[in-house]
Amino acid sequence: MNSIPYGRQHIDQDDIDAVVSTLQSDFLTQGPVVKQFEDQFSAYIGAKYAVAVSNATAGLHLANLALGLKKGDRIITTPITFAATANCARYCGAEVWFADIDSDTYLLSLESTRNLIESKPKGFFKGIIPVDFAGLPVNMEAFRALADEYNLWLIEDACHAPGGHFTDSKGTKQMCGNSNYADIGIFSFHPVKHIACGEGGMITTNSEALYKKLSMLRTHGITKENMVENHGGWFYEMQELGFNYRLTDIQSALGIKQLAKNKASVVRRNEIANNYKQAFNGKVKFQNLPDGNLNAHHLFVIEVEDRKGLYDYLRTHSIFAQIHYIPLHTLPYYKEIGYGSADLSHSENYYSKCISLPMYPTLTDDEQAFVIEKVLEFVNGK
Ligand SMILES: *Cc1c(COP(=O)(O)O)cnc(C)c1O
């Protein structure tokens, strides 16, 4: 058996052909293909606007800036996420406070977030950044209600969840990152995620004002919008200090092809998840799936008492499981600056047991059967 990673990209000949034909076109960096990718992505997710960016970290940075986050402001997020979710607020000089996760869904707990907010005076926090961890949708309708009560903004970090959805109280399917409840959604096109562009990200929103601001910040804060008749064709204004966070046409050509395969990819990921669940049911704890949700399954996480033991055992059989994530508040950087937090015992307990098993569309049934066999062998004491 070949070695089995926890995740991997899948590039077809038609992905390659699309990139080659872009290389032969007039545009290499941001050109017409970026706009096509944005349009197709926003249509897929069901958001009004999409802004392609160089990676999701850049997208998170721009999202915080566009929502007005400043030095000394404070945001709340989950400790069980990739560091970029929190770092982006630090780029703006803001403080990052952590609320705990729910121990069955592994998502930021609404109750813990509310408790943290209510332990401080009104106006203490500016925004919340929930994460659709492993691909499981956060109930953004519930977070919106909480955010509105305290006048906070909401960024949905949907990097794990293109194609996932939850069902709101009206019975409507809400795609992750569609921004019907959140102000902004964020996606990543790192090869380990669903859609591979090499590097890449997408910001989604339904607000025209945010869309304009995000587009401008992506390109140095420059706009040609105020061009009037007697200005020359070279005229532009730099209205604020922006960045070069552009995606290229080359990457977008790949992104368009990858996006077209995402629906099938989510179906296959769910097939794999269901096989795992069937094999582990009653024996090994896995992420709970609340009613009305479709988990996009970037990851499949289980919890075991001897996590290090299982990790090492799988490696001896060339199965390269991974751990998602070391809680952010325990990383030296965040430990040292030590902002406040809720009681994070669920996050810490989760981390002591979690391990992510192989989950990607090209994982074969035989490979998966082998993974299941080895996990159960270990859990049952060999
Ligand atoms: C991957 C990831 C990011 C960062 O994405 P990049 O495109 O690598 O910058 C942010 N948040 C989460 C939850 C992620 O998994």
Short mmCIF file of C-alpha atoms and ligand atoms in Angstrom, two decimals, residues 55-57 60 81-82 84-85 131 157 159-160 188 190 193 200 325, ligand 1:
data_model
loop_
_atom_site.label_atom_id
_atom_site.label_comp_id
_atom_site.label_asym_id
_atom_site.label_seq_id
_atom_site.Cartn_x
_atom_site.Cartn_y
_atom_site.Cartn_z
CA ASN A 55 -4.73 33.67 -0.06
CA ALA A 56 -7.33 33.39 2.70
CA THR A 57 -5.00 35.04 5.22
CA LEU A 60 -9.13 37.73 6.51
CA THR A 81 -8.65 26.83 14.15
CA PHE A 82 -5.66 27.62 11.99
CA ALA A 84 -4.53 32.83 10.46
CA THR A 85 -8.11 33.21 11.74
CA VAL A 131 -15.04 28.91 11.84
CA ASP A 157 -14.17 31.67 8.22
CA CYS A 159 -12.03 27.92 4.57
CA HIS A 160 -12.99 24.31 5.39
CA SER A 188 -8.95 29.31 1.01
CA HIS A 190 -4.49 26.20 -0.48
CA LYS A 193 -8.42 22.56 1.03
CA GLY A 200 -5.52 31.69 -3.31
CA TYR A 325 -5.42 22.11 15.85
C1 LIG B 1 -6.22 27.33 5.63
C2 LIG B 1 -6.94 28.21 6.54
C3 LIG B 1 -6.75 29.61 6.57
C4 LIG B 1 -5.68 30.29 5.77
O1 LIG B 1 -5.73 30.01 4.41
P1 LIG B 1 -4.53 30.43 3.43
O2 LIG B 1 -5.19 30.43 2.09
O3 LIG B 1 -3.48 29.39 3.57
O4 LIG B 1 -4.06 31.78 3.83
C5 LIG B 1 -7.54 30.35 7.41
N1 LIG B 1 -8.46 29.78 8.21
C6 LIG B 1 -8.66 28.44 8.23
C7 LIG B 1 -9.69 27.87 9.14
C8 LIG B 1 -7.89 27.62 7.41
O5 LIG B 1 -8.06 26.29 7.46
#
